[in-house]
mmCIF file of C-alpha atoms in Angstrom:
data_model
loop_
_atom_site.group_PDB
_atom_site.id
_atom_site.type_symbol
_atom_site.label_atom_id
_atom_site.label_comp_id
_atom_site.label_asym_id
_atom_site.label_seq_id
_atom_site.Cartn_x
_atom_site.Cartn_y
_atom_site.Cartn_z
ATOM 1 C CA MET A 125 55.846 80.000 160.409
ATOM 2 C CA ARG A 126 52.970 78.831 158.223
ATOM 3 C CA ILE A 127 53.881 81.385 155.606
ATOM 4 C CA LEU A 128 57.514 80.229 155.439
ATOM 5 C CA THR A 129 56.928 76.520 155.404
ATOM 6 C CA PRO A 130 55.533 76.413 151.723
ATOM 7 C CA PHE A 131 58.428 78.545 150.572
ATOM 8 C CA LEU A 132 61.010 76.642 151.978
ATOM 9 C CA HIS A 133 59.350 73.221 150.418
ATOM 10 C CA ASP A 134 59.120 74.892 147.035
ATOM 11 C CA GLU A 135 62.016 73.973 144.849
ATOM 12 C CA THR A 136 61.045 75.715 141.586
ATOM 13 C CA ALA A 137 63.551 78.605 142.017
ATOM 14 C CA THR A 138 66.439 76.387 143.071
ATOM 15 C CA VAL A 139 67.668 75.825 139.468
ATOM 16 C CA ALA A 140 67.664 79.418 138.841
ATOM 17 C CA LEU A 141 69.508 80.371 141.872
ATOM 18 C CA ASN A 142 72.125 77.822 141.202
ATOM 19 C CA TRP A 143 72.744 79.305 137.833
ATOM 20 C CA VAL A 144 72.987 82.726 139.267
ATOM 21 C CA VAL A 145 75.464 81.512 141.813
ATOM 22 C CA LEU A 146 77.444 79.467 139.289
ATOM 23 C CA THR A 147 77.679 82.322 136.842
ATOM 24 C CA ALA A 148 78.693 84.844 139.634
ATOM 25 C CA GLY A 149 81.581 82.390 140.538
ATOM 26 C CA LEU A 150 82.778 81.991 136.891
ATOM 27 C CA THR A 151 82.659 85.715 136.357
ATOM 28 C CA GLY A 152 84.760 86.272 139.562
ATOM 29 C CA LEU A 153 87.261 83.498 138.554
ATOM 30 C CA ALA A 154 87.499 85.212 135.059
ATOM 31 C CA GLY A 155 88.234 88.496 136.707
ATOM 32 C CA ALA A 156 90.688 87.142 138.935
ATOM 33 C CA ALA A 157 92.444 85.476 136.055
ATOM 34 C CA MET A 158 92.659 88.745 134.270
ATOM 35 C CA VAL A 159 94.247 90.452 137.192
ATOM 36 C CA VAL A 160 96.922 87.635 137.737
ATOM 37 C CA PHE A 161 97.750 87.465 134.091
ATOM 38 C CA SER A 162 97.390 91.110 133.000
ATOM 39 C CA GLY A 163 101.326 91.634 132.425
ATOM 40 C CA GLU A 164 101.343 88.543 130.223
ATOM 41 C CA ILE A 165 98.312 89.632 128.267
ATOM 42 C CA ASP A 166 99.808 93.229 127.812
ATOM 43 C CA ALA A 167 103.096 91.716 126.600
ATOM 44 C CA LEU A 168 101.168 89.434 124.182
ATOM 45 C CA SER A 169 99.059 92.246 122.616
ATOM 46 C CA PHE A 170 102.046 94.440 122.229
ATOM 47 C CA ASN A 171 103.985 91.564 120.557
ATOM 48 C CA VAL A 172 101.152 91.001 118.109
ATOM 49 C CA GLY A 173 101.108 94.678 117.395
ATOM 50 C CA ALA A 174 105.070 94.472 116.844
ATOM 51 C CA GLY A 175 104.560 91.757 114.323
ATOM 52 C CA MET A 176 101.881 93.870 112.460
ATOM 53 C CA GLN A 177 103.705 97.026 112.336
ATOM 54 C CA ASN A 178 104.406 98.402 108.867
ATOM 55 C CA ARG A 179 101.939 95.900 107.251
ATOM 56 C CA GLU A 180 101.272 98.283 104.448
ATOM 57 C CA GLN A 181 104.736 97.995 102.892
ATOM 58 C CA ARG A 182 105.425 94.289 104.058
ATOM 59 C CA PRO A 183 102.299 92.458 104.916
ATOM 60 C CA SER A 184 102.527 89.443 107.156
ATOM 61 C CA TRP A 185 100.535 88.102 110.117
ATOM 62 C CA ALA A 186 103.542 87.414 112.172
ATOM 63 C CA TYR A 187 107.172 88.284 111.851
ATOM 64 C CA LYS A 188 109.542 85.229 111.038
ATOM 65 C CA PRO A 189 113.117 86.239 111.444
ATOM 66 C CA HIS A 190 115.411 85.714 108.322
ATOM 67 C CA ASP A 191 118.275 84.443 110.734
ATOM 68 C CA GLN A 192 116.919 83.574 114.136
ATOM 69 C CA ALA A 193 120.227 83.690 115.896
ATOM 70 C CA ARG A 194 120.859 87.217 114.522
ATOM 71 C CA TYR A 195 117.377 88.324 115.417
ATOM 72 C CA ASP A 196 117.702 87.036 119.118
ATOM 73 C CA GLY A 197 121.298 88.717 119.410
ATOM 74 C CA MET A 198 119.672 91.978 118.122
ATOM 75 C CA ARG A 199 116.807 91.774 120.657
ATOM 76 C CA THR A 200 119.213 90.744 123.503
ATOM 77 C CA ALA A 201 121.472 93.645 122.730
ATOM 78 C CA LEU A 202 118.682 96.207 122.304
ATOM 79 C CA ALA A 203 117.184 95.196 125.653
ATOM 80 C CA THR A 204 120.345 96.779 127.323
ATOM 81 C CA LEU A 205 119.516 100.288 125.924
ATOM 82 C CA THR A 206 117.797 103.056 127.913
ATOM 83 C CA ARG A 207 114.451 104.309 126.920
ATOM 84 C CA PRO A 208 116.125 107.551 125.133
ATOM 85 C CA GLU A 209 118.766 105.171 123.379
ATOM 86 C CA LEU A 210 115.939 102.944 122.192
ATOM 87 C CA ASP A 211 113.803 105.943 120.989
ATOM 88 C CA ALA A 212 116.940 107.035 119.095
ATOM 89 C CA VAL A 213 117.691 103.731 117.505
ATOM 90 C CA SER A 214 113.868 103.545 116.573
ATOM 91 C CA ALA A 215 114.024 107.021 114.960
ATOM 92 C CA TRP A 216 117.204 106.073 112.969
ATOM 93 C CA GLY A 217 115.346 102.780 111.759
ATOM 94 C CA ASN A 218 112.215 104.693 110.815
ATOM 95 C CA ALA A 219 114.281 107.109 108.812
ATOM 96 C CA LEU A 220 115.878 104.266 106.933
ATOM 97 C CA ARG A 221 112.713 102.415 106.099
ATOM 98 C CA PRO A 222 112.192 104.194 102.630
ATOM 99 C CA TYR A 223 115.581 102.846 101.596
ATOM 100 C CA ARG A 224 114.877 99.262 102.684
ATOM 101 C CA ASP A 225 113.397 98.268 99.174
ATOM 102 C CA THR A 226 116.620 99.569 97.708
ATOM 103 C CA VAL A 227 118.707 96.597 99.099
ATOM 104 C CA SER A 228 118.402 93.103 98.768
ATOM 105 C CA GLY A 229 119.912 89.949 100.056
ATOM 106 C CA GLU A 230 121.542 89.783 103.292
ATOM 107 C CA ASP A 231 121.636 93.494 103.944
ATOM 108 C CA GLY A 232 117.879 93.588 103.583
ATOM 109 C CA GLU A 233 117.223 90.730 105.795
ATOM 110 C CA ALA A 234 119.463 92.201 108.475
ATOM 111 C CA PHE A 235 117.446 95.410 108.273
ATOM 112 C CA ASP A 236 114.122 93.459 108.566
ATOM 113 C CA ASP A 237 115.588 91.589 111.399
ATOM 114 C CA LEU A 238 116.779 94.825 113.158
ATOM 115 C CA ASP A 239 113.482 96.624 112.522
ATOM 116 C CA ALA A 240 111.388 93.874 114.061
ATOM 117 C CA ALA A 241 113.693 93.428 116.911
ATOM 118 C CA ILE A 242 113.404 97.257 117.714
ATOM 119 C CA THR A 243 109.560 97.071 117.504
ATOM 120 C CA ALA A 244 109.691 93.845 119.824
ATOM 121 C CA ASN A 245 111.797 95.714 122.477
ATOM 122 C CA PHE A 246 109.244 98.322 122.660
ATOM 123 C CA GLY A 247 106.630 95.741 123.016
ATOM 124 C CA ASP A 248 108.667 93.937 125.811
ATOM 125 C CA ARG A 249 108.510 97.210 127.616
ATOM 126 C CA SER A 250 104.827 97.596 127.184
ATOM 127 C CA LEU A 251 105.603 100.802 124.978
ATOM 128 C CA GLU A 252 104.301 101.741 121.569
ATOM 129 C CA ARG A 253 107.010 102.403 119.018
ATOM 130 C CA GLY A 254 106.773 105.938 117.598
ATOM 131 C CA THR A 255 107.013 106.914 114.040
ATOM 132 C CA GLU A 256 109.689 109.946 114.709
ATOM 133 C CA THR A 257 112.547 109.814 112.002
ATOM 134 C CA THR A 258 114.857 112.324 113.835
ATOM 135 C CA ALA A 259 117.133 110.910 116.497
ATOM 136 C CA ASP A 260 118.704 112.583 119.453
ATOM 137 C CA GLU A 261 122.537 112.405 118.278
ATOM 138 C CA GLN A 262 123.764 111.909 121.819
ATOM 139 C CA ALA A 263 121.459 109.120 122.700
ATOM 140 C CA LEU A 264 121.972 107.479 119.384
ATOM 141 C CA ALA A 265 125.865 107.708 119.798
ATOM 142 C CA GLY A 266 125.256 106.263 123.198
ATOM 143 C CA ALA A 267 123.220 103.391 121.781
ATOM 144 C CA PHE A 268 125.664 102.630 119.061
ATOM 145 C CA ALA A 269 128.591 102.564 121.645
ATOM 146 C CA LYS A 270 126.716 100.068 123.756
ATOM 147 C CA LEU A 271 125.754 97.996 120.800
ATOM 148 C CA GLY A 272 129.396 97.935 119.581
ATOM 149 C CA VAL A 273 128.773 99.479 116.210
ATOM 150 C CA SER A 274 130.311 102.467 114.494
ATOM 151 C CA ALA A 275 128.552 105.708 114.364
ATOM 152 C CA GLN A 276 129.403 106.333 110.758
ATOM 153 C CA ASN A 277 128.502 103.951 108.001
ATOM 154 C CA GLY A 278 130.663 105.183 105.214
ATOM 155 C CA SER A 279 128.220 107.403 103.490
ATOM 156 C CA GLY A 280 128.442 110.178 106.154
ATOM 157 C CA THR A 281 125.228 109.542 107.713
ATOM 158 C CA THR A 282 124.978 108.297 111.282
ATOM 159 C CA GLY A 283 124.196 104.603 111.620
ATOM 160 C CA PRO A 284 125.686 101.377 112.325
ATOM 161 C CA THR A 285 127.998 99.893 109.661
#
């Protein structure tokens, strides 16, 4: 007992012990918060990635829709598509990107909003949008039917009018 008495009365290590316990508690709390909010963190990171996609051609730090109502409508409509249909619409959009700079005004703005809405839908599903430019024609036709657009745009190429 004589050996323990000086140890029990010595308070020099108390502050260090308190810091160790406090740090361990905060680390545990941060870990628990990450587990609870992991889905939201994933969605946020994908939405940031969606806003940064295609930065070389059209740099911006965040996408601001040209027409908020149109963009919101596109996002809502695209959310009804299955994964193969969304992949097909994405490939179709990717194939049209080189032609984006040849159009101006409302048509160009509508394409920008559609392209961003496609990317955002991939982010909403925690998926990465691919760079494919060849679409599965059956899935694309199904997507266009769900979206209520024509599969021919007048020039003989598949796409919405």
